[in-house]
PDB file of N, CA and C in Angstrom:
ATOM      1  N   MET T  11     -12.815 -15.911  -5.156  1.00 41.00           N
ATOM      2  CA  MET T  11     -11.757 -14.970  -4.811  1.00 41.00           C
ATOM      3  C   MET T  11     -12.334 -13.894  -3.899  1.00 41.00           C
ATOM      4  N   SER T  12     -11.485 -13.304  -3.082  1.00 49.00           N
ATOM      5  CA  SER T  12     -11.942 -12.299  -2.133  1.00 49.00           C
ATOM      6  C   SER T  12     -12.262 -10.984  -2.845  1.00 49.00           C
ATOM      7  N   GLU T  13     -13.001 -10.156  -2.137  1.00 53.00           N
ATOM      8  CA  GLU T  13     -13.413  -8.875  -2.687  1.00 53.00           C
ATOM      9  C   GLU T  13     -12.199  -7.972  -2.859  1.00 53.00           C
ATOM     10  N   LYS T  14     -12.188  -7.188  -3.918  1.00 77.00           N
ATOM     11  CA  LYS T  14     -11.067  -6.307  -4.218  1.00 77.00           C
ATOM     12  C   LYS T  14     -11.351  -4.918  -3.642  1.00 77.00           C
ATOM     13  N   TYR T  15     -10.443  -4.421  -2.844  1.00 86.00           N
ATOM     14  CA  TYR T  15     -10.569  -3.093  -2.257  1.00 86.00           C
ATOM     15  C   TYR T  15      -9.648  -2.148  -3.019  1.00 86.00           C
ATOM     16  N   ILE T  16     -10.204  -1.068  -3.515  1.00 87.00           N
ATOM     17  CA  ILE T  16      -9.457  -0.117  -4.337  1.00 87.00           C
ATOM     18  C   ILE T  16      -8.836   0.945  -3.440  1.00 87.00           C
ATOM     19  N   VAL T  17      -7.558   1.192  -3.635  1.00 89.00           N
ATOM     20  CA  VAL T  17      -6.843   2.237  -2.899  1.00 89.00           C
ATOM     21  C   VAL T  17      -6.729   3.441  -3.835  1.00 89.00           C
ATOM     22  N   ARG T  18      -7.342   4.546  -3.409  1.00 90.00           N
ATOM     23  CA  ARG T  18      -7.298   5.776  -4.192  1.00 90.00           C
ATOM     24  C   ARG T  18      -6.784   6.883  -3.264  1.00 90.00           C
ATOM     25  N   LEU T  19      -5.525   7.252  -3.431  1.00 92.00           N
ATOM     26  CA  LEU T  19      -4.890   8.231  -2.558  1.00 92.00           C
ATOM     27  C   LEU T  19      -5.021   9.640  -3.122  1.00 92.00           C
ATOM     28  N   THR T  20      -5.283  10.602  -2.233  1.00 91.00           N
ATOM     29  CA  THR T  20      -5.258  12.005  -2.637  1.00 91.00           C
ATOM     30  C   THR T  20      -3.798  12.450  -2.672  1.00 91.00           C
ATOM     31  N   LEU T  21      -3.543  13.603  -3.222  1.00 92.00           N
ATOM     32  CA  LEU T  21      -2.174  14.124  -3.259  1.00 92.00           C
ATOM     33  C   LEU T  21      -1.630  14.323  -1.848  1.00 92.00           C
ATOM     34  N   GLU T  22      -2.495  14.771  -0.931  1.00 95.00           N
ATOM     35  CA  GLU T  22      -2.081  14.976   0.459  1.00 95.00           C
ATOM     36  C   GLU T  22      -1.716  13.645   1.127  1.00 95.00           C
ATOM     37  N   GLU T  23      -2.545  12.635   0.932  1.00 93.00           N
ATOM     38  CA  GLU T  23      -2.274  11.318   1.503  1.00 93.00           C
ATOM     39  C   GLU T  23      -0.989  10.728   0.927  1.00 93.00           C
ATOM     40  N   ARG T  24      -0.825  10.868  -0.381  1.00 94.00           N
ATOM     41  CA  ARG T  24       0.379  10.364  -1.036  1.00 94.00           C
ATOM     42  C   ARG T  24       1.619  11.065  -0.477  1.00 94.00           C
ATOM     43  N   GLY T  25       1.532  12.373  -0.277  1.00 94.00           N
ATOM     44  CA  GLY T  25       2.649  13.128   0.287  1.00 94.00           C
ATOM     45  C   GLY T  25       2.993  12.680   1.698  1.00 94.00           C
ATOM     46  N   GLU T  26       1.962  12.447   2.524  1.00 95.00           N
ATOM     47  CA  GLU T  26       2.186  12.001   3.898  1.00 95.00           C
ATOM     48  C   GLU T  26       2.839  10.622   3.931  1.00 95.00           C
ATOM     49  N   LEU T  27       2.352   9.708   3.092  1.00 94.00           N
ATOM     50  CA  LEU T  27       2.918   8.358   3.056  1.00 94.00           C
ATOM     51  C   LEU T  27       4.353   8.370   2.533  1.00 94.00           C
ATOM     52  N   THR T  28       4.605   9.177   1.522  1.00 94.00           N
ATOM     53  CA  THR T  28       5.956   9.285   0.965  1.00 94.00           C
ATOM     54  C   THR T  28       6.920   9.854   2.000  1.00 94.00           C
ATOM     55  N   ALA T  29       6.467  10.861   2.749  1.00 94.00           N
ATOM     56  CA  ALA T  29       7.309  11.452   3.789  1.00 94.00           C
ATOM     57  C   ALA T  29       7.585  10.431   4.891  1.00 94.00           C
ATOM     58  N   LEU T  30       6.586   9.663   5.251  1.00 93.00           N
ATOM     59  CA  LEU T  30       6.751   8.637   6.287  1.00 93.00           C
ATOM     60  C   LEU T  30       7.798   7.609   5.870  1.00 93.00           C
ATOM     61  N   VAL T  31       7.752   7.198   4.604  1.00 93.00           N
ATOM     62  CA  VAL T  31       8.705   6.209   4.093  1.00 93.00           C
ATOM     63  C   VAL T  31      10.103   6.800   4.005  1.00 93.00           C
ATOM     64  N   SER T  32      10.215   8.022   3.523  1.00 93.00           N
ATOM     65  CA  SER T  32      11.542   8.604   3.299  1.00 93.00           C
ATOM     66  C   SER T  32      12.244   8.978   4.599  1.00 93.00           C
ATOM     67  N   LYS T  33      11.488   9.374   5.628  1.00 91.00           N
ATOM     68  CA  LYS T  33      12.113   9.728   6.905  1.00 91.00           C
ATOM     69  C   LYS T  33      12.640   8.495   7.621  1.00 91.00           C
ATOM     70  N   GLY T  34      11.860   7.422   7.610  1.00 81.00           N
ATOM     71  CA  GLY T  34      12.297   6.185   8.238  1.00 81.00           C
ATOM     72  C   GLY T  34      12.401   6.254   9.750  1.00 81.00           C
ATOM     73  N   LYS T  35      11.667   7.168  10.380  1.00 87.00           N
ATOM     74  CA  LYS T  35      11.759   7.333  11.839  1.00 87.00           C
ATOM     75  C   LYS T  35      10.521   6.802  12.541  1.00 87.00           C
ATOM     76  N   THR T  36       9.945   5.752  12.017  1.00 88.00           N
ATOM     77  CA  THR T  36       8.782   5.116  12.629  1.00 88.00           C
ATOM     78  C   THR T  36       8.977   3.608  12.567  1.00 88.00           C
ATOM     79  N   SER T  37       8.002   2.879  13.020  1.00 91.00           N
ATOM     80  CA  SER T  37       8.145   1.426  13.050  1.00 91.00           C
ATOM     81  C   SER T  37       8.229   0.842  11.642  1.00 91.00           C
ATOM     82  N   THR T  38       8.880  -0.270  11.564  1.00 91.00           N
ATOM     83  CA  THR T  38       9.041  -0.950  10.276  1.00 91.00           C
ATOM     84  C   THR T  38       7.688  -1.322   9.680  1.00 91.00           C
ATOM     85  N   ALA T  39       6.755  -1.734  10.529  1.00 91.00           N
ATOM     86  CA  ALA T  39       5.429  -2.125  10.046  1.00 91.00           C
ATOM     87  C   ALA T  39       4.710  -0.949   9.402  1.00 91.00           C
ATOM     88  N   LYS T  40       4.798   0.235  10.010  1.00 93.00           N
ATOM     89  CA  LYS T  40       4.141   1.418   9.438  1.00 93.00           C
ATOM     90  C   LYS T  40       4.761   1.796   8.093  1.00 93.00           C
ATOM     91  N   ILE T  41       6.078   1.704   8.031  1.00 94.00           N
ATOM     92  CA  ILE T  41       6.761   2.020   6.771  1.00 94.00           C
ATOM     93  C   ILE T  41       6.353   1.021   5.692  1.00 94.00           C
ATOM     94  N   ARG T  42       6.313  -0.259   6.038  1.00 94.00           N
ATOM     95  CA  ARG T  42       5.935  -1.303   5.084  1.00 94.00           C
ATOM     96  C   ARG T  42       4.493  -1.098   4.597  1.00 94.00           C
ATOM     97  N   HIS T  43       3.581  -0.761   5.503  1.00 94.00           N
ATOM     98  CA  HIS T  43       2.192  -0.515   5.117  1.00 94.00           C
ATOM     99  C   HIS T  43       2.098   0.696   4.190  1.00 94.00           C
ATOM    100  N   ALA T  44       2.866   1.736   4.488  1.00 95.00           N
ATOM    101  CA  ALA T  44       2.870   2.925   3.631  1.00 95.00           C
ATOM    102  C   ALA T  44       3.387   2.572   2.238  1.00 95.00           C
ATOM    103  N   GLN T  45       4.448   1.769   2.166  1.00 93.00           N
ATOM    104  CA  GLN T  45       4.986   1.353   0.871  1.00 93.00           C
ATOM    105  C   GLN T  45       3.949   0.557   0.082  1.00 93.00           C
ATOM    106  N   ILE T  46       3.237  -0.322   0.759  1.00 94.00           N
ATOM    107  CA  ILE T  46       2.218  -1.137   0.095  1.00 94.00           C
ATOM    108  C   ILE T  46       1.101  -0.254  -0.445  1.00 94.00           C
ATOM    109  N   LEU T  47       0.641   0.696   0.361  1.00 94.00           N
ATOM    110  CA  LEU T  47      -0.439   1.584  -0.092  1.00 94.00           C
ATOM    111  C   LEU T  47       0.004   2.444  -1.270  1.00 94.00           C
ATOM    112  N   LEU T  48       1.255   2.887  -1.265  1.00 94.00           N
ATOM    113  CA  LEU T  48       1.752   3.675  -2.388  1.00 94.00           C
ATOM    114  C   LEU T  48       1.791   2.848  -3.672  1.00 94.00           C
ATOM    115  N   LYS T  49       2.168   1.590  -3.580  1.00 93.00           N
ATOM    116  CA  LYS T  49       2.209   0.721  -4.762  1.00 93.00           C
ATOM    117  C   LYS T  49       0.811   0.320  -5.221  1.00 93.00           C
ATOM    118  N   ALA T  50      -0.143   0.257  -4.291  1.00 91.00           N
ATOM    119  CA  ALA T  50      -1.499  -0.185  -4.618  1.00 91.00           C
ATOM    120  C   ALA T  50      -2.389   0.940  -5.136  1.00 91.00           C
ATOM    121  N   ASP T  51      -1.912   2.171  -5.072  1.00 90.00           N
ATOM    122  CA  ASP T  51      -2.726   3.317  -5.496  1.00 90.00           C
ATOM    123  C   ASP T  51      -3.171   3.146  -6.940  1.00 90.00           C
ATOM    124  N   VAL T  52      -4.457   3.341  -7.173  1.00 87.00           N
ATOM    125  CA  VAL T  52      -5.035   3.129  -8.492  1.00 87.00           C
ATOM    126  C   VAL T  52      -4.547   4.177  -9.497  1.00 87.00           C
ATOM    127  N   GLU T  53      -4.169   5.355  -9.033  1.00 85.00           N
ATOM    128  CA  GLU T  53      -3.743   6.429  -9.929  1.00 85.00           C
ATOM    129  C   GLU T  53      -2.310   6.255 -10.427  1.00 85.00           C
ATOM    130  N   GLU T  54      -1.424   5.838  -9.548  1.00 79.00           N
ATOM    131  CA  GLU T  54       0.000   5.823  -9.878  1.00 79.00           C
ATOM    132  C   GLU T  54       0.471   4.458 -10.355  1.00 79.00           C
ATOM    133  N   PRO T  55       1.178   3.656  -9.568  1.00 86.00           N
ATOM    134  CA  PRO T  55       1.693   2.398 -10.129  1.00 86.00           C
ATOM    135  C   PRO T  55       0.630   1.322 -10.313  1.00 86.00           C
ATOM    136  N   ASN T  56      -0.383   1.278  -9.417  1.00 85.00           N
ATOM    137  CA  ASN T  56      -1.500   0.330  -9.524  1.00 85.00           C
ATOM    138  C   ASN T  56      -1.029  -1.116  -9.644  1.00 85.00           C
ATOM    139  N   TRP T  57      -0.163  -1.526  -8.739  1.00 91.00           N
ATOM    140  CA  TRP T  57       0.317  -2.904  -8.728  1.00 91.00           C
ATOM    141  C   TRP T  57      -0.778  -3.839  -8.245  1.00 91.00           C
ATOM    142  N   THR T  58      -0.746  -5.071  -8.700  1.00 89.00           N
ATOM    143  CA  THR T  58      -1.683  -6.083  -8.219  1.00 89.00           C
ATOM    144  C   THR T  58      -1.229  -6.574  -6.850  1.00 89.00           C
ATOM    145  N   ASP T  59      -2.147  -7.188  -6.114  1.00 90.00           N
ATOM    146  CA  ASP T  59      -1.807  -7.719  -4.788  1.00 90.00           C
ATOM    147  C   ASP T  59      -0.696  -8.764  -4.878  1.00 90.00           C
ATOM    148  N   SER T  60      -0.760  -9.598  -5.895  1.00 92.00           N
ATOM    149  CA  SER T  60       0.259 -10.648  -6.013  1.00 92.00           C
ATOM    150  C   SER T  60       1.639 -10.044  -6.296  1.00 92.00           C
ATOM    151  N   ARG T  61       1.701  -9.001  -7.084  1.00 93.00           N
ATOM    152  CA  ARG T  61       2.985  -8.354  -7.375  1.00 93.00           C
ATOM    153  C   ARG T  61       3.539  -7.673  -6.123  1.00 93.00           C
ATOM    154  N   ILE T  62       2.654  -7.023  -5.346  1.00 93.00           N
ATOM    155  CA  ILE T  62       3.073  -6.371  -4.110  1.00 93.00           C
ATOM    156  C   ILE T  62       3.574  -7.416  -3.116  1.00 93.00           C
ATOM    157  N   ALA T  63       2.818  -8.510  -2.974  1.00 94.00           N
ATOM    158  CA  ALA T  63       3.201  -9.571  -2.041  1.00 94.00           C
ATOM    159  C   ALA T  63       4.567 -10.145  -2.397  1.00 94.00           C
ATOM    160  N   GLU T  64       4.810 -10.329  -3.665  1.00 95.00           N
ATOM    161  CA  GLU T  64       6.099 -10.858  -4.113  1.00 95.00           C
ATOM    162  C   GLU T  64       7.219  -9.851  -3.860  1.00 95.00           C
ATOM    163  N   ALA T  65       6.968  -8.582  -4.145  1.00 94.00           N
ATOM    164  CA  ALA T  65       7.995  -7.555  -3.988  1.00 94.00           C
ATOM    165  C   ALA T  65       8.409  -7.367  -2.526  1.00 94.00           C
ATOM    166  N   PHE T  66       7.442  -7.483  -1.614  1.00 93.00           N
ATOM    167  CA  PHE T  66       7.719  -7.255  -0.202  1.00 93.00           C
ATOM    168  C   PHE T  66       7.817  -8.551   0.599  1.00 93.00           C
ATOM    169  N   SER T  67       7.849  -9.673  -0.075  1.00 93.00           N
ATOM    170  CA  SER T  67       7.996 -10.990   0.555  1.00 93.00           C
ATOM    171  C   SER T  67       6.987 -11.208   1.676  1.00 93.00           C
ATOM    172  N   MET T  68       5.727 -11.083   1.337  1.00 93.00           N
ATOM    173  CA  MET T  68       4.665 -11.308   2.306  1.00 93.00           C
ATOM    174  C   MET T  68       3.521 -12.065   1.659  1.00 93.00           C
ATOM    175  N   HIS T  69       2.599 -12.523   2.480  1.00 94.00           N
ATOM    176  CA  HIS T  69       1.477 -13.309   1.996  1.00 94.00           C
ATOM    177  C   HIS T  69       0.451 -12.405   1.318  1.00 94.00           C
ATOM    178  N   LEU T  70      -0.224 -12.959   0.339  1.00 92.00           N
ATOM    179  CA  LEU T  70      -1.254 -12.239  -0.407  1.00 92.00           C
ATOM    180  C   LEU T  70      -2.353 -11.723   0.515  1.00 92.00           C
ATOM    181  N   ASN T  71      -2.728 -12.502   1.529  1.00 93.00           N
ATOM    182  CA  ASN T  71      -3.775 -12.085   2.460  1.00 93.00           C
ATOM    183  C   ASN T  71      -3.365 -10.867   3.280  1.00 93.00           C
ATOM    184  N   THR T  72      -2.087 -10.721   3.547  1.00 93.00           N
ATOM    185  CA  THR T  72      -1.594  -9.556   4.283  1.00 93.00           C
ATOM    186  C   THR T  72      -1.808  -8.295   3.469  1.00 93.00           C
ATOM    187  N   VAL T  73      -1.486  -8.355   2.200  1.00 92.00           N
ATOM    188  CA  VAL T  73      -1.670  -7.205   1.310  1.00 92.00           C
ATOM    189  C   VAL T  73      -3.156  -6.868   1.194  1.00 92.00           C
ATOM    190  N   ALA T  74      -3.993  -7.874   1.037  1.00 91.00           N
ATOM    191  CA  ALA T  74      -5.436  -7.656   0.931  1.00 91.00           C
ATOM    192  C   ALA T  74      -5.983  -7.041   2.217  1.00 91.00           C
ATOM    193  N   GLY T  75      -5.474  -7.462   3.364  1.00 92.00           N
ATOM    194  CA  GLY T  75      -5.912  -6.915   4.637  1.00 92.00           C
ATOM    195  C   GLY T  75      -5.541  -5.453   4.799  1.00 92.00           C
ATOM    196  N   ILE T  76      -4.364  -5.086   4.336  1.00 92.00           N
ATOM    197  CA  ILE T  76      -3.933  -3.687   4.404  1.00 92.00           C
ATOM    198  C   ILE T  76      -4.808  -2.829   3.511  1.00 92.00           C
ATOM    199  N   ARG T  77      -5.110  -3.318   2.313  1.00 89.00           N
ATOM    200  CA  ARG T  77      -6.028  -2.601   1.423  1.00 89.00           C
ATOM    201  C   ARG T  77      -7.398  -2.423   2.084  1.00 89.00           C
ATOM    202  N   LYS T  78      -7.899  -3.490   2.686  1.00 90.00           N
ATOM    203  CA  LYS T  78      -9.226  -3.463   3.298  1.00 90.00           C
ATOM    204  C   LYS T  78      -9.278  -2.452   4.440  1.00 90.00           C
ATOM    205  N   ARG T  79      -8.252  -2.437   5.294  1.00 91.00           N
ATOM    206  CA  ARG T  79      -8.241  -1.514   6.420  1.00 91.00           C
ATOM    207  C   ARG T  79      -8.120  -0.067   5.989  1.00 91.00           C
ATOM    208  N   TRP T  80      -7.499   0.169   4.825  1.00 88.00           N
ATOM    209  CA  TRP T  80      -7.343   1.536   4.347  1.00 88.00           C
ATOM    210  C   TRP T  80      -8.694   2.106   4.007  1.00 88.00           C
TER     211      TRP T  80
END
């Protein structure tokens, strides 16, 4: 299995991502990535990659790649 990358957001980062999602005035890809990072945060919901992939109808490797780039 691939290496697991942990997403740990600060309160400031979480606020910025939440604002980006709620405004909806940016590209769909940026909003989707922000939603994924918010769900993957180890402090808050801490969803697994497979649960995130299922919720957003995307491939598991896409979710893992977003985690890795973060």
